[in-house]
Amino acid sequence: MPETEPAAPTPSPAHDPARNATSPVAGAATSPVAAPAVVPHSRLEDVLGVLTGTWTVSFGVSLLTHVGAVTGGTAGLALVVAYAFGLPFGVTFVCVNLPFFAVAAFTKGWRFTLRSLASVLLVSVFSALHAQFASLGTLALPYAVLTGNLLVGIGLLIVFRHGSSLGGFNIVALLAQERLGWRAGYVQMVLDVLVVLAGLLVAAPLLVLVSALGAALLNFVLALNHRPGRYLGA
């Protein structure tokens, strides 16, 4: 009868390296988990991202202007001024943002500032294109306000993630998040409340109420998706 090989000894938990690498027992050795690598956006990706984001924002603003609604941020402030004085939104949007770029230049650097200025100019140009080529027809007020604010929120997320902003309150919100650890969406929400309330000067109370709900939706989108450490792109 042939001799059988003895069974391989079972390593004890104290000497099992595979077990010790992941053992939750106190005092057991643990191997560090490698942090995921950050893959930066290429220059082409940044350009396409900013173009996509600003186009999305501009179409959302077009839906809002079509029904005479307002929203938060400097876009909302520009709408209030445009409604009050009969000015085109694109020109007003650029002028309202100019003071904020001085702050951005000293706190965020020229690269961020120039990208943000380019984004603001793109929103202005795209808004004019929508007014020229898009015939929106009849839109229900709640649909236009909610859809418009969703598009603005989605577009802002895209712009943020490619190292830019739409100036104004976006710069203040991003600085508060980076310097103080406050959520950018919540900071923007407080500022937006003030802008929407200013809408009472140029719009009916019911329209301002619906606009306030839309602005809250926009900021909920930002607060839910834009927070430190969640997005690894650069």
CSV table of C-alpha atoms in Angstrom, one decimal:
chain,number,residue,atom,x,y,z
A,1,MET,CA,0.0,0.0,0.0
A,2,PRO,CA,1.6,3.3,-1.1
A,3,GLU,CA,2.5,5.8,1.6
A,4,THR,CA,0.3,8.9,1.5
A,5,GLU,CA,1.7,12.5,1.9
A,6,PRO,CA,1.1,14.1,5.2
A,7,ALA,CA,-1.4,16.9,5.1
A,8,ALA,CA,0.0,20.4,5.0
A,9,PRO,CA,-0.1,22.0,8.4
A,10,THR,CA,-2.7,24.6,8.9
A,11,PRO,CA,-1.1,27.9,9.8
A,12,SER,CA,-2.2,29.3,13.1
A,13,PRO,CA,-3.9,32.7,13.0
A,14,ALA,CA,-0.9,34.3,14.7
A,15,HIS,CA,1.4,33.2,11.9
A,16,ASP,CA,-0.9,33.5,8.9
A,17,PRO,CA,0.2,36.6,7.0
A,18,ALA,CA,-2.8,36.6,4.8
A,19,ARG,CA,-5.1,36.6,7.8
A,20,ASN,CA,-3.0,39.2,9.6
A,21,ALA,CA,-3.1,41.6,6.7
A,22,THR,CA,-6.9,42.1,7.1
A,23,SER,CA,-7.6,40.9,10.6
A,24,PRO,CA,-9.8,43.2,12.6
A,25,VAL,CA,-8.5,41.8,15.8
A,26,ALA,CA,-6.9,44.4,18.0
A,27,GLY,CA,-3.1,44.3,17.8
A,28,ALA,CA,-3.1,42.5,14.5
A,29,ALA,CA,-0.9,43.9,11.7
A,30,THR,CA,-2.9,45.8,9.0
A,31,SER,CA,-1.7,46.7,5.5
A,32,PRO,CA,-2.4,50.2,4.4
A,33,VAL,CA,-5.0,50.6,1.7
A,34,ALA,CA,-3.6,52.5,-1.3
A,35,ALA,CA,-5.4,55.7,-2.1
A,36,PRO,CA,-7.0,55.9,-5.5
A,37,ALA,CA,-4.8,57.8,-8.0
A,38,VAL,CA,-6.0,61.2,-9.1
A,39,VAL,CA,-6.3,61.4,-12.8
A,40,PRO,CA,-6.2,65.0,-13.9
A,41,HIS,CA,-8.3,66.3,-16.8
A,42,SER,CA,-6.5,67.0,-20.0
A,43,ARG,CA,-6.6,70.5,-21.5
A,44,LEU,CA,-9.0,69.3,-24.2
A,45,GLU,CA,-11.3,67.7,-21.5
A,46,ASP,CA,-11.3,71.0,-19.6
A,47,VAL,CA,-12.2,73.0,-22.8
A,48,LEU,CA,-15.0,70.5,-23.7
A,49,GLY,CA,-16.2,70.4,-20.1
A,50,VAL,CA,-16.5,74.2,-19.8
A,51,LEU,CA,-18.2,74.4,-23.2
A,52,THR,CA,-20.7,71.7,-22.2
A,53,GLY,CA,-21.3,73.2,-18.7
A,54,THR,CA,-21.8,76.8,-19.9
A,55,TRP,CA,-24.1,75.7,-22.8
A,56,THR,CA,-26.3,73.8,-20.2
A,57,VAL,CA,-26.4,76.7,-17.9
A,58,SER,CA,-27.3,79.1,-20.7
A,59,PHE,CA,-30.2,77.0,-21.8
A,60,GLY,CA,-31.5,76.7,-18.3
A,61,VAL,CA,-31.3,80.5,-18.0
A,62,SER,CA,-33.2,80.8,-21.3
A,63,LEU,CA,-36.1,78.7,-19.8
A,64,LEU,CA,-36.2,81.1,-16.8
A,65,THR,CA,-36.2,84.3,-18.9
A,66,HIS,CA,-38.9,82.9,-21.1
A,67,VAL,CA,-41.4,82.8,-18.2
A,68,GLY,CA,-40.0,85.9,-16.5
A,69,ALA,CA,-38.7,83.9,-13.5
A,70,VAL,CA,-35.6,84.6,-11.4
A,71,THR,CA,-33.1,82.3,-9.7
A,72,GLY,CA,-30.2,82.6,-7.4
A,73,GLY,CA,-26.5,83.6,-7.8
A,74,THR,CA,-25.3,86.4,-10.0
A,75,ALA,CA,-27.3,84.9,-12.8
A,76,GLY,CA,-30.4,85.6,-10.7
A,77,LEU,CA,-29.1,89.1,-9.8
A,78,ALA,CA,-28.5,89.8,-13.5
A,79,LEU,CA,-32.0,88.7,-14.3
A,80,VAL,CA,-33.5,91.1,-11.7
A,81,VAL,CA,-31.4,94.0,-13.1
A,82,ALA,CA,-32.3,93.0,-16.7
A,83,TYR,CA,-36.0,92.9,-15.9
A,84,ALA,CA,-35.9,96.2,-14.0
A,85,PHE,CA,-34.1,98.2,-16.7
A,86,GLY,CA,-34.9,96.3,-19.9
A,87,LEU,CA,-31.3,95.3,-20.5
A,88,PRO,CA,-30.1,92.1,-22.4
A,89,PHE,CA,-29.2,89.4,-19.9
A,90,GLY,CA,-25.8,88.6,-21.5
A,91,VAL,CA,-24.4,92.1,-21.1
A,92,THR,CA,-25.9,92.4,-17.6
A,93,PHE,CA,-24.5,89.1,-16.5
A,94,VAL,CA,-20.9,90.1,-17.5
A,95,CYS,CA,-21.2,93.5,-15.7
A,96,VAL,CA,-22.6,92.1,-12.5
A,97,ASN,CA,-19.7,89.6,-12.3
A,98,LEU,CA,-16.9,92.0,-12.9
A,99,PRO,CA,-16.3,93.1,-9.2
A,100,PHE,CA,-16.1,89.4,-8.1
A,101,PHE,CA,-13.2,88.7,-10.5
A,102,ALA,CA,-11.0,91.1,-8.6
A,103,VAL,CA,-11.6,89.0,-5.5
A,104,ALA,CA,-10.9,85.8,-7.5
A,105,ALA,CA,-7.7,87.1,-8.9
A,106,PHE,CA,-6.2,87.6,-5.4
A,107,THR,CA,-7.6,84.5,-3.7
A,108,LYS,CA,-7.8,81.9,-6.5
A,109,GLY,CA,-5.2,82.9,-8.9
A,110,TRP,CA,-5.2,84.2,-12.5
A,111,ARG,CA,-5.7,80.8,-14.0
A,112,PHE,CA,-9.0,80.2,-12.2
A,113,THR,CA,-10.1,83.8,-12.7
A,114,LEU,CA,-9.5,83.8,-16.5
A,115,ARG,CA,-11.3,80.4,-16.8
A,116,SER,CA,-14.2,81.9,-14.8
A,117,LEU,CA,-14.3,85.0,-17.0
A,118,ALA,CA,-14.3,82.8,-20.1
A,119,SER,CA,-17.2,80.8,-18.7
A,120,VAL,CA,-19.2,83.9,-17.9
A,121,LEU,CA,-18.6,85.2,-21.5
A,122,LEU,CA,-19.6,81.9,-22.9
A,123,VAL,CA,-22.9,81.8,-21.0
A,124,SER,CA,-23.6,85.3,-22.2
A,125,VAL,CA,-22.9,84.4,-25.9
A,126,PHE,CA,-24.8,81.1,-25.7
A,127,SER,CA,-27.8,82.9,-24.1
A,128,ALA,CA,-27.9,85.2,-27.1
A,129,LEU,CA,-27.7,82.2,-29.4
A,130,HIS,CA,-30.6,80.5,-27.7
A,131,ALA,CA,-32.7,83.7,-28.0
A,132,GLN,CA,-31.9,83.9,-31.7
A,133,PHE,CA,-32.4,80.3,-32.7
A,134,ALA,CA,-34.6,78.6,-30.1
A,135,SER,CA,-38.4,79.0,-30.3
A,136,LEU,CA,-39.6,77.8,-26.9
A,137,GLY,CA,-43.3,78.4,-27.4
A,138,THR,CA,-45.6,78.0,-24.4
A,139,LEU,CA,-44.1,76.6,-21.2
A,140,ALA,CA,-45.9,75.9,-17.9
A,141,LEU,CA,-44.3,78.1,-15.2
A,142,PRO,CA,-43.5,75.2,-12.8
A,143,TYR,CA,-41.9,73.2,-15.6
A,144,ALA,CA,-39.8,76.0,-16.9
A,145,VAL,CA,-38.6,77.1,-13.4
A,146,LEU,CA,-37.8,73.6,-12.1
A,147,THR,CA,-36.2,72.4,-15.4
A,148,GLY,CA,-34.3,75.6,-15.8
A,149,ASN,CA,-32.8,75.4,-12.4
A,150,LEU,CA,-31.9,71.8,-12.8
A,151,LEU,CA,-30.0,72.6,-16.0
A,152,VAL,CA,-28.2,75.5,-14.3
A,153,GLY,CA,-27.2,73.2,-11.4
A,154,ILE,CA,-26.0,70.4,-13.6
A,155,GLY,CA,-24.1,72.9,-15.8
A,156,LEU,CA,-22.5,74.5,-12.7
A,157,LEU,CA,-21.3,71.1,-11.5
A,158,ILE,CA,-19.6,70.5,-14.8
A,159,VAL,CA,-18.0,73.9,-14.8
A,160,PHE,CA,-16.8,73.5,-11.2
A,161,ARG,CA,-15.2,70.1,-12.0
A,162,HIS,CA,-13.1,71.6,-14.8
A,163,GLY,CA,-11.5,74.2,-12.6
A,164,SER,CA,-13.8,77.1,-13.4
A,165,SER,CA,-16.9,78.9,-12.1
A,166,LEU,CA,-19.5,81.4,-13.2
A,167,GLY,CA,-18.0,84.1,-11.1
A,168,GLY,CA,-19.9,86.0,-8.5
A,169,PHE,CA,-21.5,83.9,-5.8
A,170,ASN,CA,-19.8,80.8,-7.1
A,171,ILE,CA,-16.5,82.3,-6.2
A,172,VAL,CA,-17.7,83.2,-2.7
A,173,ALA,CA,-19.2,79.7,-2.2
A,174,LEU,CA,-16.0,77.9,-3.4
A,175,LEU,CA,-13.8,80.1,-1.2
A,176,ALA,CA,-16.0,79.4,1.8
A,177,GLN,CA,-15.8,75.7,1.1
A,178,GLU,CA,-12.0,75.7,0.6
A,179,ARG,CA,-11.1,78.1,3.5
A,180,LEU,CA,-13.8,77.4,6.0
A,181,GLY,CA,-15.0,73.9,5.1
A,182,TRP,CA,-18.5,75.0,4.5
A,183,ARG,CA,-20.5,73.3,1.8
A,184,ALA,CA,-20.5,75.4,-1.4
A,185,GLY,CA,-24.2,74.5,-2.0
A,186,TYR,CA,-25.3,75.7,1.4
A,187,VAL,CA,-23.3,79.0,1.2
A,188,GLN,CA,-24.8,79.6,-2.2
A,189,MET,CA,-28.3,78.9,-0.9
A,190,VAL,CA,-28.1,81.7,1.7
A,191,LEU,CA,-26.9,84.2,-0.9
A,192,ASP,CA,-29.6,83.0,-3.4
A,193,VAL,CA,-32.4,83.6,-0.9
A,194,LEU,CA,-31.4,87.2,-0.8
A,195,VAL,CA,-31.4,87.5,-4.6
A,196,VAL,CA,-34.8,85.7,-4.9
A,197,LEU,CA,-36.3,88.1,-2.4
A,198,ALA,CA,-35.0,90.9,-4.5
A,199,GLY,CA,-37.1,89.5,-7.3
A,200,LEU,CA,-40.1,90.8,-5.5
A,201,LEU,CA,-39.1,94.2,-6.9
A,202,VAL,CA,-39.7,93.1,-10.5
A,203,ALA,CA,-42.0,90.0,-10.4
A,204,ALA,CA,-45.3,89.0,-8.9
A,205,PRO,CA,-45.2,87.2,-5.5
A,206,LEU,CA,-46.4,83.9,-6.9
A,207,LEU,CA,-43.7,84.0,-9.6
A,208,VAL,CA,-41.1,84.7,-6.9
A,209,LEU,CA,-42.4,81.9,-4.7
A,210,VAL,CA,-42.0,79.4,-7.6
A,211,SER,CA,-38.6,80.9,-8.4
A,212,ALA,CA,-37.5,80.3,-4.8
A,213,LEU,CA,-38.5,76.7,-5.0
A,214,GLY,CA,-36.4,76.4,-8.2
A,215,ALA,CA,-33.4,78.1,-6.6
A,216,ALA,CA,-33.7,75.7,-3.6
A,217,LEU,CA,-33.6,72.8,-6.1
A,218,LEU,CA,-30.5,74.2,-7.8
A,219,ASN,CA,-28.7,74.5,-4.6
A,220,PHE,CA,-29.8,71.0,-3.4
A,221,VAL,CA,-28.2,69.6,-6.6
A,222,LEU,CA,-24.9,71.5,-5.7
A,223,ALA,CA,-24.9,70.5,-2.1
A,224,LEU,CA,-25.6,66.8,-2.9
A,225,ASN,CA,-22.9,66.5,-5.6
A,226,HIS,CA,-20.2,69.0,-4.9
A,227,ARG,CA,-18.3,68.5,-1.6
A,228,PRO,CA,-14.7,68.2,-0.7
A,229,GLY,CA,-12.9,64.9,-1.3
A,230,ARG,CA,-15.8,63.3,-3.3
A,231,TYR,CA,-14.6,64.0,-6.8
A,232,LEU,CA,-11.0,62.8,-7.6
A,233,GLY,CA,-10.6,64.5,-11.0
A,234,ALA,CA,-8.4,67.6,-11.2
